[in-house]
PDB file of C-alpha atoms in Angstrom:
ATOM      1  CA  MET E  16     -12.514   4.416  31.161  1.00  0.00           C
ATOM      2  CA  VAL E  17     -10.153   7.269  30.139  1.00  0.00           C
ATOM      3  CA  CYS E  18      -9.118   7.254  26.656  1.00  0.00           C
ATOM      4  CA  ASN E  19      -6.464   8.810  24.405  1.00  0.00           C
ATOM      5  CA  PHE E  20      -6.261   9.708  20.733  1.00  0.00           C
ATOM      6  CA  ARG E  21      -3.414  10.322  18.762  1.00  0.00           C
ATOM      7  CA  LYS E  22      -1.452   9.873  15.741  1.00  0.00           C
ATOM      8  CA  ALA E  23       1.108   7.549  15.663  1.00  0.00           C
ATOM      9  CA  THR E  24       5.065   7.819  14.802  1.00  0.00           C
ATOM     10  CA  ALA E  25       7.013   5.226  14.301  1.00  0.00           C
ATOM     11  CA  ASN E  26       7.458   3.956  17.323  1.00  0.00           C
ATOM     12  CA  ASP E  27       4.199   2.922  17.410  1.00  0.00           C
ATOM     13  CA  ILE E  28       5.086   0.256  14.439  1.00  0.00           C
ATOM     14  CA  ASN E  29       4.658  -3.248  16.455  1.00  0.00           C
ATOM     15  CA  ALA E  30       1.115  -2.017  18.305  1.00  0.00           C
ATOM     16  CA  ILE E  31       0.217  -0.884  14.350  1.00  0.00           C
ATOM     17  CA  THR E  32       1.037  -4.106  12.725  1.00  0.00           C
ATOM     18  CA  GLU E  33      -0.099  -6.634  15.789  1.00  0.00           C
ATOM     19  CA  LEU E  34      -3.970  -4.456  15.978  1.00  0.00           C
ATOM     20  CA  ARG E  35      -3.455  -5.139  11.776  1.00  0.00           C
ATOM     21  CA  MET E  36      -2.882  -8.952  12.520  1.00  0.00           C
ATOM     22  CA  GLU E  37      -5.618  -9.205  15.049  1.00  0.00           C
ATOM     23  CA  LEU E  38      -8.287  -7.254  12.262  1.00  0.00           C
ATOM     24  CA  LEU E  39      -6.751  -9.646   9.854  1.00  0.00           C
ATOM     25  CA  THR E  40      -7.755 -12.332  11.622  1.00  0.00           C
ATOM     26  CA  VAL E  41     -10.920 -11.952  12.120  1.00  0.00           C
ATOM     27  CA  VAL E  42     -11.938 -11.799   9.061  1.00  0.00           C
ATOM     28  CA  GLY E  43      -9.964 -14.679   7.868  1.00  0.00           C
ATOM     29  CA  ASP E  44      -7.434 -13.196   5.956  1.00  0.00           C
ATOM     30  CA  VAL E  45      -4.467 -14.928   8.047  1.00  0.00           C
ATOM     31  CA  ASN E  46      -4.508 -18.168   8.639  1.00  0.00           C
ATOM     32  CA  GLU E  47      -0.960 -20.419  10.901  1.00  0.00           C
ATOM     33  CA  GLU E  48       0.270 -21.301   7.095  1.00  0.00           C
ATOM     34  CA  ASN E  49       0.751 -16.964   6.400  1.00  0.00           C
ATOM     35  CA  ARG E  50       0.429 -16.059   9.459  1.00  0.00           C
ATOM     36  CA  LEU E  51       4.419 -15.447   9.785  1.00  0.00           C
ATOM     37  CA  GLU E  52       4.700 -13.846   5.900  1.00  0.00           C
ATOM     38  CA  VAL E  53       1.538 -11.640   7.030  1.00  0.00           C
ATOM     39  CA  PHE E  54       3.170 -10.030   9.899  1.00  0.00           C
ATOM     40  CA  ASN E  55       6.397  -9.152   8.136  1.00  0.00           C
ATOM     41  CA  ALA E  56       4.850  -7.947   5.236  1.00  0.00           C
ATOM     42  CA  THR E  57       2.435  -5.529   7.159  1.00  0.00           C
ATOM     43  CA  ARG E  58       5.566  -4.859  10.024  1.00  0.00           C
ATOM     44  CA  ASN E  59       7.719  -3.587   7.272  1.00  0.00           C
ATOM     45  CA  TYR E  60       4.956  -1.668   4.865  1.00  0.00           C
ATOM     46  CA  PHE E  61       4.195   0.197   7.762  1.00  0.00           C
ATOM     47  CA  LYS E  62       7.789   1.170   8.818  1.00  0.00           C
ATOM     48  CA  GLU E  63       8.457   2.410   5.261  1.00  0.00           C
ATOM     49  CA  LYS E  64       4.881   4.095   4.604  1.00  0.00           C
ATOM     50  CA  VAL E  65       4.377   5.710   8.094  1.00  0.00           C
ATOM     51  CA  SER E  66       8.337   7.299   7.748  1.00  0.00           C
ATOM     52  CA  ASN E  67       7.482   8.474   4.227  1.00  0.00           C
ATOM     53  CA  GLY E  68       3.990   9.924   5.630  1.00  0.00           C
ATOM     54  CA  SER E  69       2.224   7.830   2.513  1.00  0.00           C
ATOM     55  CA  PHE E  70       0.162   6.083   5.750  1.00  0.00           C
ATOM     56  CA  SER E  71      -0.708   7.968   8.492  1.00  0.00           C
ATOM     57  CA  ALA E  72      -2.484   6.235  11.758  1.00  0.00           C
ATOM     58  CA  TRP E  73      -4.384   7.330  14.946  1.00  0.00           C
ATOM     59  CA  ILE E  74      -4.428   5.142  18.120  1.00  0.00           C
ATOM     60  CA  ALA E  75      -6.628   5.036  21.134  1.00  0.00           C
ATOM     61  CA  GLU E  76      -5.012   4.014  24.012  1.00  0.00           C
ATOM     62  CA  SER E  77      -6.159   3.565  27.758  1.00  0.00           C
ATOM     63  CA  ASN E  78      -3.820   3.025  30.523  1.00  0.00           C
ATOM     64  CA  GLY E  79      -1.089   2.977  27.972  1.00  0.00           C
ATOM     65  CA  ILE E  80      -2.600   0.004  26.103  1.00  0.00           C
ATOM     66  CA  VAL E  81      -3.409   0.177  22.227  1.00  0.00           C
ATOM     67  CA  ILE E  82      -7.125  -0.536  22.330  1.00  0.00           C
ATOM     68  CA  GLY E  83      -8.321   0.841  18.655  1.00  0.00           C
ATOM     69  CA  ILE E  84      -6.493   2.188  15.360  1.00  0.00           C
ATOM     70  CA  SER E  85      -7.650   3.974  12.509  1.00  0.00           C
ATOM     71  CA  GLY E  86      -5.396   4.049   9.174  1.00  0.00           C
ATOM     72  CA  LEU E  87      -5.272   5.929   5.749  1.00  0.00           C
ATOM     73  CA  VAL E  88      -3.338   5.733   2.451  1.00  0.00           C
ATOM     74  CA  PHE E  89      -3.315   8.617   0.180  1.00  0.00           C
ATOM     75  CA  PHE E  90      -2.986   9.095  -3.067  1.00  0.00           C
ATOM     76  CA  GLU E  91      -3.120  11.608  -5.971  1.00  0.00           C
ATOM     77  CA  ARG E  92      -5.544  10.848  -9.091  1.00  0.00           C
ATOM     78  CA  PRO E  93      -5.541  13.554 -11.908  1.00  0.00           C
ATOM     79  CA  PRO E  94      -8.458  15.994 -11.250  1.00  0.00           C
ATOM     80  CA  HIS E  95     -12.001  15.392 -12.374  1.00  0.00           C
ATOM     81  CA  GLY E  96     -15.222  17.230 -11.792  1.00  0.00           C
ATOM     82  CA  GLU E  97     -16.076  15.371  -8.089  1.00  0.00           C
ATOM     83  CA  ASN E  98     -12.303  15.990  -6.577  1.00  0.00           C
ATOM     84  CA  ILE E  99     -10.201  18.699  -8.196  1.00  0.00           C
ATOM     85  CA  SER E 100      -7.296  18.261  -6.469  1.00  0.00           C
ATOM     86  CA  GLY E 101      -7.344  14.418  -7.130  1.00  0.00           C
ATOM     87  CA  LEU E 102      -6.266  13.966  -3.540  1.00  0.00           C
ATOM     88  CA  GLU E 103      -7.619  10.852  -1.958  1.00  0.00           C
ATOM     89  CA  ALA E 104      -7.697   9.104   1.260  1.00  0.00           C
ATOM     90  CA  TYR E 105      -8.786   5.437   1.470  1.00  0.00           C
ATOM     91  CA  ILE E 106      -9.597   4.619   5.092  1.00  0.00           C
ATOM     92  CA  MET E 107      -8.454   1.496   6.495  1.00  0.00           C
ATOM     93  CA  ASN E 108      -7.272  -0.570   9.403  1.00  0.00           C
ATOM     94  CA  MET E 109     -10.218   0.673  11.500  1.00  0.00           C
ATOM     95  CA  TYR E 110     -10.235  -1.890  14.337  1.00  0.00           C
ATOM     96  CA  THR E 111     -11.685  -1.718  18.239  1.00  0.00           C
ATOM     97  CA  ARG E 112     -10.312  -4.367  20.481  1.00  0.00           C
ATOM     98  CA  PRO E 113     -13.601  -6.298  21.110  1.00  0.00           C
ATOM     99  CA  ASP E 114     -13.530  -5.508  24.793  1.00  0.00           C
ATOM    100  CA  PHE E 115     -13.612  -1.724  24.391  1.00  0.00           C
ATOM    101  CA  ARG E 116     -16.486  -1.925  21.592  1.00  0.00           C
ATOM    102  CA  GLY E 117     -19.616   0.913  22.165  1.00  0.00           C
ATOM    103  CA  LEU E 118     -17.962   3.264  24.066  1.00  0.00           C
ATOM    104  CA  GLY E 119     -17.686   5.815  20.401  1.00  0.00           C
ATOM    105  CA  ILE E 120     -14.300   4.592  20.038  1.00  0.00           C
ATOM    106  CA  ALA E 121     -14.376   4.278  16.250  1.00  0.00           C
ATOM    107  CA  ARG E 122     -16.224   7.603  15.956  1.00  0.00           C
ATOM    108  CA  SER E 123     -13.710   9.307  17.149  1.00  0.00           C
ATOM    109  CA  LEU E 124     -10.899   8.104  15.666  1.00  0.00           C
ATOM    110  CA  LEU E 125     -13.088   8.163  12.433  1.00  0.00           C
ATOM    111  CA  GLU E 126     -13.004  12.149  13.523  1.00  0.00           C
ATOM    112  CA  GLU E 127      -9.259  12.222  13.472  1.00  0.00           C
ATOM    113  CA  CYS E 128      -8.875  10.839  10.034  1.00  0.00           C
ATOM    114  CA  ILE E 129     -11.568  13.336   8.825  1.00  0.00           C
ATOM    115  CA  SER E 130     -10.163  16.215  10.058  1.00  0.00           C
ATOM    116  CA  ASN E 131      -6.804  15.513   9.007  1.00  0.00           C
ATOM    117  CA  CYS E 132      -8.125  14.946   5.584  1.00  0.00           C
ATOM    118  CA  LYS E 133      -9.712  18.130   5.235  1.00  0.00           C
ATOM    119  CA  ASP E 134      -6.629  19.385   7.407  1.00  0.00           C
ATOM    120  CA  LEU E 135      -4.349  18.385   4.147  1.00  0.00           C
ATOM    121  CA  GLY E 136      -7.125  18.969   1.238  1.00  0.00           C
ATOM    122  CA  VAL E 137      -8.079  15.907   0.719  1.00  0.00           C
ATOM    123  CA  GLY E 138     -11.034  16.161  -2.051  1.00  0.00           C
ATOM    124  CA  ARG E 139     -12.624  12.028  -1.384  1.00  0.00           C
ATOM    125  CA  ILE E 140     -12.550   9.855   1.322  1.00  0.00           C
ATOM    126  CA  TRP E 141     -13.421   6.355   0.615  1.00  0.00           C
ATOM    127  CA  LEU E 142     -13.195   2.764   2.507  1.00  0.00           C
ATOM    128  CA  HIS E 143     -14.918  -0.403   2.709  1.00  0.00           C
ATOM    129  CA  ALA E 144     -16.945  -0.887   5.035  1.00  0.00           C
ATOM    130  CA  SER E 145     -17.245  -4.138   7.237  1.00  0.00           C
ATOM    131  CA  GLU E 146     -21.222  -4.790   8.232  1.00  0.00           C
ATOM    132  CA  GLU E 147     -20.290  -3.950  11.957  1.00  0.00           C
ATOM    133  CA  GLY E 148     -19.039  -0.447  10.724  1.00  0.00           C
ATOM    134  CA  TYR E 149     -21.466   0.820   7.760  1.00  0.00           C
ATOM    135  CA  GLN E 150     -24.391   2.232  10.129  1.00  0.00           C
ATOM    136  CA  LEU E 151     -21.583   4.999  11.997  1.00  0.00           C
ATOM    137  CA  TYR E 152     -20.032   5.194   8.355  1.00  0.00           C
ATOM    138  CA  LYS E 153     -23.440   6.447   7.149  1.00  0.00           C
ATOM    139  CA  LYS E 154     -23.895   8.403  10.332  1.00  0.00           C
ATOM    140  CA  MET E 155     -20.909  10.581   9.262  1.00  0.00           C
ATOM    141  CA  GLY E 156     -22.141  11.214   5.442  1.00  0.00           C
ATOM    142  CA  PHE E 157     -20.519   8.619   3.664  1.00  0.00           C
ATOM    143  CA  ILE E 158     -22.625   7.600   0.777  1.00  0.00           C
ATOM    144  CA  ASP E 159     -22.877   3.932  -0.996  1.00  0.00           C
ATOM    145  CA  LYS E 160     -21.374   4.083  -4.754  1.00  0.00           C
ATOM    146  CA  ASN E 161     -21.340  -0.126  -5.306  1.00  0.00           C
ATOM    147  CA  SER E 162     -19.457  -0.073  -8.799  1.00  0.00           C
ATOM    148  CA  GLU E 163     -16.446  -0.849  -7.714  1.00  0.00           C
ATOM    149  CA  MET E 164     -14.537  -4.406  -9.164  1.00  0.00           C
ATOM    150  CA  GLU E 165     -11.841  -6.295  -8.851  1.00  0.00           C
ATOM    151  CA  LEU E 166      -8.879  -8.080 -10.206  1.00  0.00           C
ATOM    152  CA  ILE E 167      -6.799 -10.783  -8.143  1.00  0.00           C
ATOM    153  CA  LEU E 168      -3.235 -11.168  -9.429  1.00  0.00           C
TER     154      LEU E 168
END
């Protein structure tokens, strides 16, 4: 199988949205009641954020079909000892369609994300690992930091 990897553009918004919806469905974050609302909000988010550069995505394609995706959200915190630049990236939207898993696609997409972060001077990359992705992230040098908490408003 030939697989091409490339940075997504504004022309890829529909594909990015479609794969994000597949991911959200798999993890149980989308149901029939909220599907349309989540789809529209997601599409609008990607239209704005891909255009202004605050979200970057990489696409894996085979025979013109998008089979995998990865994404980065960039933000800046005040500098600190572990990240003097303050520039951080959050990896999200890592998803490979089921028929194409186990072929190294997620690893290649992750490598694209990391390379882009290095080029931009990002000092810290973080993510939330799924059970399926955990070992890949460990192999790529990510370490556990279990101090995160959240408050849903």
